[in-house]
Amino acid sequence: MQLGLVGLGKMGFNMRERLREGGHEVVGYDPRPEVTDVPTLAALAEALDAPRVVWVMVPSGPITHDTITALAEELSEGDLVIDGGNSRYTEDGPHAKLLGKKGITFIDAGVSGGVWGLTEGYGLMVGGSDADVERAMPIFDTLRPPGPREDGFVHAGPVGAGHYAKMVHNGIEYGLMMAYAEGYELLAAEELITDTQAVIQAWSNGTVVRSWLQQLLAKALKEDPEFGEISGYTEDSGEGRWTVEEAISHRVPMPVIAASLFARFASRQEDSPAMKAVSALRNQFGGHAVKRVSESG
Amino acid sequence: MQLGLVGLGKMGFNMRERLREGGHEVVGYDPRPEVTDVPTLAALAEALDAPRVVWVMVPSGPITHDTITALAEELSEGDLVIDGGNSRYTEDGPHAKLLGKKGITFIDAGVSGGVWGLTEGYGLMVGGSDADVERAMPIFDTLRPPGPREDGFVHAGPVGAGHYAKMVHNGIEYGLMMAYAEGYELLAAEELITDTQAVIQAWSNGTVVRSWLQQLLAKALKEDPEFGEISGYTEDSGEGRWTVEEAISHRVPMPVIAASLFARFASRQEDSPAMKAVSALRNQFGGHAVKRVSESG
Amino acid sequence: MQLGLVGLGKMGFNMRERLREGGHEVVGYDPRPEVTDVPTLAALAEALDAPRVVWVMVPSGPITHDTITALAEELSEGDLVIDGGNSRYTEDGPHAKLLGKKGITFIDAGVSGGVWGLTEGYGLMVGGSDADVERAMPIFDTLRPPGPREDGFVHAGPVGAGHYAKMVHNGIEYGLMMAYAEGYELLAAEELITDTQAVIQAWSNGTVVRSWLQQLLAKALKEDPEFGEISGYTEDSGEGRWTVEEAISHRVPMPVIAASLFARFASRQEDSPAMKAVSALRNQFGGHAVKRVSESG
Amino acid sequence: MQLGLVGLGKMGFNMRERLREGGHEVVGYDPRPEVTDVPTLAALAEALDAPRVVWVMVPSGPITHDTITALAEELSEGDLVIDGGNSRYTEDGPHAKLLGKKGITFIDAGVSGGVWGLTEGYGLMVGGSDADVERAMPIFDTLRPPGPREDGFVHAGPVGAGHYAKMVHNGIEYGLMMAYAEGYELLAAEELITDTQAVIQAWSNGTVVRSWLQQLLAKALKEDPEFGEISGYTEDSGEGRWTVEEAISHRVPMPVIAASLFARFASRQEDSPAMKAVSALRNQFGGHAVKRVSESG
């Protein structure tokens, strides 16, 4: 089918390719002339036959909001907008309302798979009406991995449910990564273990902990044993924070995912103000030596 | 090749079957007459051609220790004993020494895969000398999953390294399970999500969190939606505790796996003494109502 | 000085008493006829000489908002409203703005001390302009504990800072209580310790962990050894949740306070959905027995 | 009464002074000639009238063990040895047995108070027989803070109970310090708060979080605002590790104290191997940029 695609970055660019390989007619728009198919959003709208389906794949936050606001101007009654970015689910309702004023409908789509999605397919979690989801299904079926639809695609609920499911997916991802990371650190610290990479590689088949992340960890260690070239400084892109905030809102205990999030915060600190306070306290009551800043390695 | 196998419980029974299907000659011993091949350990030793290889697959702790001690009596110089149970790695050195006095060598083998190992193969992590590991390789190759050896088997280091790697594997397993569990709880608490099972099922392909445990969680939810039949009471079998103890010993921060362990402890308490103390404190300073025991649901 | 006081519940009632003992003229309003001094908010405004100072001491949330909105109607330019409840600091700005439209100024005051404040004085953290804080200082000086002002009172910053400081105070309180509670549980579990209450009592002088909470814990244990009459079910009143949310917003690692918050959430669950998931997973891969609901104690 | 005191370091030196001020006759031994009263342990034994009481105040671990072993040689039946160091409680039984072979009895004494003990008195938690504790009571009464005995001293149980209580005391201390530290970090990060030190100082009276540690934190911040001179690098002296290990052994959930311990481990790492693994994983699946070591600040 025909699809407008706004945003041709790392994700959108690959998705255009996968969709075209799947036989769809994709008109892509991006402000960068070297990748775009049309010069403006208006030209995108014009290039598509009504009723249109337009997929938005831009960074979450203000850029997504501005893009959807602009699309509301360019599109018409009966069109459908899909937000495939990592928007917070709380933004989906307002976006649906904004578009709804012009008779445009809305789907939020959580997309997982990163750079591997082009070849392996993207895991999709979508929210919206049955009719809208049905309408976009040819697109979803091409983007998702081959195999049974229910193993790589879910219509998770009404508007917001797709991004909610993706948010939880990413929160879990934080916890999984940290569990492997802690185990890796312990293996690497133990002299009995002669080859940490080989141990993690050997978990690829038959074990309880086998997973895609486990295989990526084995691969990463093969490329850079002991991670000598990598700093522990780790960004977080929002979903982890939102997941813990949702847990608080729902009164759900979430020690593991929260600890994983806090470890990322800590990884980005030059030094920990909290630990300075602890060190200062020990000095106060015990006369324990503190490490002066000038001694720091 | 020929193998003695001591312990024909849930794991050992299946392993005998897989090994026989793989063409090995297995003589199994178990105190239960209905499953054993020979009536006594002495008969087991007699039934095997020297030099023998005997795999011990009994519960970790005193039973493993007593079995190995008894085997030291029945076996002879040049024989090899493999402890495939979930022994703490600190017991491997003493067992190797005990057997070594009689010229018997020792391998510790961590075995993962549970009830699925019979058909899918077992993930194996072993510790011991190169010569001993080479000698038992036909057994390992049959037990492990098909595919490249390094994806389901590792010679992790000297005696102790196999159980160490398995211990860390299980520690990671605790963290992974808890990460999925926290995410599941949040999804189930959110009204937008119309079908929690379907969301988790849809993570099977293409997503970052896809894994064997994720698929098992989807399967479990299909069998018992909302886990109406299952209590949260969760045992722990030792490896999680040992992993955190090792982390402490190595000064490795381990917030995620420790939190997962503590959640299991808490799941087995009728009520939390610590939270009683918190509740009592709030009552003391704030006059906050406490819930009396008689009010408990 | 003269003060209007809205809300004569557990806190407000005691504060009126402490202020009157301190020589202030307090006109209290409460919907309950048995405690109020005046029948209506309008009557309160009339009973006070302009420019008025009115302290609001009602439950945080909608009731505080409605009270301040109503006061904006009854009061006049030059009056000062102080919100002494546990409002979230984000509500202070809007309240200041609402009142400011009529020329009424605003102070937010975090008040700590609970039922002990009447006799010991209340710890005060306030936010507002220098002029407003100076104006209400006679009230603050009577409410706060005797001794140097800076040991029981702080002008923490502009509007919002008082409730922010109180929020963090309460977040810390969660962590402190949980630290004592965990220690208590361990002591109570250890056979070597013959009298847990006596140990905690003995920390009252000379030790590093001596504190008011420590003394309250010793007192609570004296009244109810082993907390036989108290359930672990523990409410949380908002500040703990807000503190963790602020930590997330500021990218501050907060493992201890977050863990304390999650322990409260868990204390209110009949059974843990997350641990049901973990138990179901163990059953899936290991054939480990699960505890059926019908077996639960 | 008369007391032998072995070890005149930071703690022992002050204790000798406090005991002498209290009217006791103290013979101190230390390998450093400038502080010792006698040249050897043998001379110490000779200088005391039998039956003797000897207090050992040396670093925990091998030095304590060697000192007690040496004392067993020098002392005689009917003498009493008190280990006042931070020994792990599991060492107390063997020490009691070692001394018991010669008819020498044993008390383990946990001592809290640090450098402040000299003037304020030491919090004491002791384990041993009633008769032995009674015998040494004059010493305990002088060392402990003035006031009711039960507020600064406890006979916690048989041999081992004193060090156990002290271990838990220190575990709690870790949690308390971290709770304050997290709150401090959040306050310092929030622009609304104009003076973090003043806020913490103001918690000294009337608040729920008032404590000795809170006052020390206010004091430390007064001396070094923003802790500009202090590194977050924080040692741990063993009791925190042991407390978490005991929690594991007793199946007591201990998230807060464990998190505090892990934060210390992390504070001593140049970079986190675990976070390197997380960062590497994000790079693998998402093409997320990693911070190269050469970019680190």
mmCIF file of C-alpha atoms in Angstrom, chain A residues 10 113-116 173 177-178 180-182 184-185 212-213 216-217 219-220 223-224 226-237 263-264 267 269-282 284-288 290-293 296-297, chain D residues 10 113-116 173 177-178 180-182 184-185 212-213 216-217 219-220 223-224 226-237 263-264 267 269-282 284-288 290-293 296-297:
data_model
loop_
_atom_site.group_PDB
_atom_site.id
_atom_site.type_symbol
_atom_site.label_atom_id
_atom_site.label_comp_id
_atom_site.label_asym_id
_atom_site.label_seq_id
_atom_site.Cartn_x
_atom_site.Cartn_y
_atom_site.Cartn_z
ATOM 1 C CA LYS A 10 18.617 5.693 11.638
ATOM 2 C CA GLY A 113 14.611 -3.860 17.056
ATOM 3 C CA GLY A 114 17.122 -1.095 16.554
ATOM 4 C CA VAL A 115 19.590 -1.410 13.732
ATOM 5 C CA TRP A 116 18.726 -5.085 13.287
ATOM 6 C CA GLU A 173 15.329 -4.180 28.831
ATOM 7 C CA MET A 177 20.913 -5.687 30.623
ATOM 8 C CA MET A 178 21.867 -4.928 34.199
ATOM 9 C CA TYR A 180 23.773 -9.714 32.530
ATOM 10 C CA ALA A 181 26.143 -6.865 33.319
ATOM 11 C CA GLU A 182 26.362 -7.727 37.000
ATOM 12 C CA TYR A 184 29.620 -10.373 33.645
ATOM 13 C CA GLU A 185 31.411 -8.198 36.183
ATOM 14 C CA TRP A 212 19.220 -12.085 22.117
ATOM 15 C CA LEU A 213 20.875 -9.747 24.622
ATOM 16 C CA LEU A 216 24.904 -9.585 21.774
ATOM 17 C CA LEU A 217 26.938 -9.510 24.980
ATOM 18 C CA LYS A 219 29.459 -10.713 20.436
ATOM 19 C CA ALA A 220 30.473 -7.431 22.059
ATOM 20 C CA GLU A 223 34.965 -7.598 19.501
ATOM 21 C CA ASP A 224 36.417 -5.880 22.563
ATOM 22 C CA GLU A 226 37.343 -6.615 28.755
ATOM 23 C CA PHE A 227 35.653 -3.626 27.140
ATOM 24 C CA GLY A 228 38.933 -1.811 27.139
ATOM 25 C CA GLU A 229 37.711 0.751 24.642
ATOM 26 C CA ILE A 230 34.328 1.494 26.168
ATOM 27 C CA SER A 231 33.455 3.872 28.972
ATOM 28 C CA GLY A 232 30.738 2.933 31.454
ATOM 29 C CA TYR A 233 29.017 6.261 30.800
ATOM 30 C CA THR A 234 25.500 5.253 29.760
ATOM 31 C CA GLU A 235 22.671 7.430 28.507
ATOM 32 C CA ASP A 236 19.034 6.698 29.091
ATOM 33 C CA SER A 237 16.415 7.645 26.572
ATOM 34 C CA ALA A 263 23.018 2.720 37.813
ATOM 35 C CA ARG A 264 22.796 4.669 34.558
ATOM 36 C CA SER A 267 27.481 6.121 35.448
ATOM 37 C CA GLN A 269 28.489 11.339 37.387
ATOM 38 C CA GLU A 270 32.124 12.372 37.611
ATOM 39 C CA ASP A 271 31.856 11.762 41.341
ATOM 40 C CA SER A 272 28.847 10.977 43.518
ATOM 41 C CA PRO A 273 27.605 13.827 45.724
ATOM 42 C CA ALA A 274 25.891 11.230 47.892
ATOM 43 C CA MET A 275 29.091 9.264 48.419
ATOM 44 C CA LYS A 276 30.938 12.469 49.221
ATOM 45 C CA ALA A 277 28.387 12.961 51.984
ATOM 46 C CA VAL A 278 28.891 9.407 53.240
ATOM 47 C CA SER A 279 32.641 9.849 53.169
ATOM 48 C CA ALA A 280 32.354 13.145 55.024
ATOM 49 C CA LEU A 281 30.130 11.522 57.656
ATOM 50 C CA ARG A 282 32.585 8.688 58.246
ATOM 51 C CA GLN A 284 33.151 13.169 61.186
ATOM 52 C CA PHE A 285 32.324 10.330 63.531
ATOM 53 C CA GLY A 286 35.177 7.958 63.072
ATOM 54 C CA GLY A 287 38.101 10.051 62.087
ATOM 55 C CA HIS A 288 38.226 7.793 59.035
ATOM 56 C CA VAL A 290 38.718 10.684 53.418
ATOM 57 C CA LYS A 291 40.194 10.665 49.974
ATOM 58 C CA ARG A 292 40.895 14.235 49.009
ATOM 59 C CA VAL A 293 39.952 15.327 45.541
ATOM 60 C CA SER A 296 41.671 10.953 42.973
ATOM 61 C CA GLY A 297 43.060 8.810 40.202
ATOM 62 C CA LYS D 10 42.812 5.811 67.943
ATOM 63 C CA GLY D 113 31.165 6.119 69.254
ATOM 64 C CA GLY D 114 34.370 6.702 67.329
ATOM 65 C CA VAL D 115 36.459 9.718 68.196
ATOM 66 C CA TRP D 116 33.607 11.194 70.219
ATOM 67 C CA GLU D 173 24.561 2.925 60.028
ATOM 68 C CA MET D 177 24.095 7.452 56.024
ATOM 69 C CA MET D 178 22.947 6.595 52.525
ATOM 70 C CA TYR D 180 20.774 11.221 54.311
ATOM 71 C CA ALA D 181 23.252 11.230 51.447
ATOM 72 C CA GLU D 182 20.582 10.639 48.812
ATOM 73 C CA TYR D 184 21.418 15.715 50.405
ATOM 74 C CA GLU D 185 22.212 15.064 46.761
ATOM 75 C CA TRP D 212 23.419 12.443 65.538
ATOM 76 C CA LEU D 213 24.312 11.615 61.942
ATOM 77 C CA LEU D 216 27.255 15.579 61.798
ATOM 78 C CA LEU D 217 26.141 16.058 58.201
ATOM 79 C CA LYS D 219 28.517 20.143 60.638
ATOM 80 C CA ALA D 220 30.457 18.613 57.750
ATOM 81 C CA GLU D 223 33.110 22.991 57.215
ATOM 82 C CA ASP D 224 33.164 22.166 53.513
ATOM 83 C CA GLU D 226 29.380 21.242 48.558
ATOM 84 C CA PHE D 227 32.099 18.848 49.729
ATOM 85 C CA GLY D 228 34.489 20.387 47.281
ATOM 86 C CA GLU D 229 37.483 18.886 49.021
ATOM 87 C CA ILE D 230 36.186 15.366 49.508
ATOM 88 C CA SER D 231 36.179 12.459 47.073
ATOM 89 C CA GLY D 232 33.237 10.066 47.035
ATOM 90 C CA TYR D 233 35.649 7.140 47.386
ATOM 91 C CA THR D 234 34.387 5.327 50.490
ATOM 92 C CA GLU D 235 35.911 2.381 52.297
ATOM 93 C CA ASP D 236 33.919 -0.214 54.142
ATOM 94 C CA SER D 237 35.255 -1.915 57.202
ATOM 95 C CA ALA D 263 27.161 2.124 46.606
ATOM 96 C CA ARG D 264 30.420 1.963 48.539
ATOM 97 C CA SER D 267 32.460 4.491 44.778
ATOM 98 C CA GLN D 269 35.702 1.799 40.990
ATOM 99 C CA GLU D 270 37.477 3.963 38.438
ATOM 100 C CA ASP D 271 34.828 2.841 35.988
ATOM 101 C CA SER D 272 32.099 0.229 36.282
ATOM 102 C CA PRO D 273 32.670 -3.011 34.352
ATOM 103 C CA ALA D 274 28.932 -3.648 34.538
ATOM 104 C CA MET D 275 28.098 -0.296 32.990
ATOM 105 C CA LYS D 276 30.678 -0.865 30.286
ATOM 106 C CA ALA D 277 28.734 -4.021 29.466
ATOM 107 C CA VAL D 278 25.444 -2.110 29.405
ATOM 108 C CA SER D 279 26.956 0.549 27.213
ATOM 109 C CA ALA D 280 28.378 -2.078 24.868
ATOM 110 C CA LEU D 281 24.978 -3.776 24.656
ATOM 111 C CA ARG D 282 23.205 -0.542 23.764
ATOM 112 C CA GLN D 284 25.185 -3.532 19.736
ATOM 113 C CA PHE D 285 21.426 -3.398 19.353
ATOM 114 C CA GLY D 286 20.733 0.255 18.907
ATOM 115 C CA GLY D 287 23.785 1.681 17.333
ATOM 116 C CA HIS D 288 23.779 4.031 20.307
ATOM 117 C CA VAL D 290 29.316 4.695 23.347
ATOM 118 C CA LYS D 291 31.660 6.997 25.127
ATOM 119 C CA ARG D 292 35.176 5.921 24.289
ATOM 120 C CA VAL D 293 37.668 5.747 27.105
ATOM 121 C CA SER D 296 36.217 10.300 29.547
ATOM 122 C CA GLY D 297 36.542 13.447 31.585
#
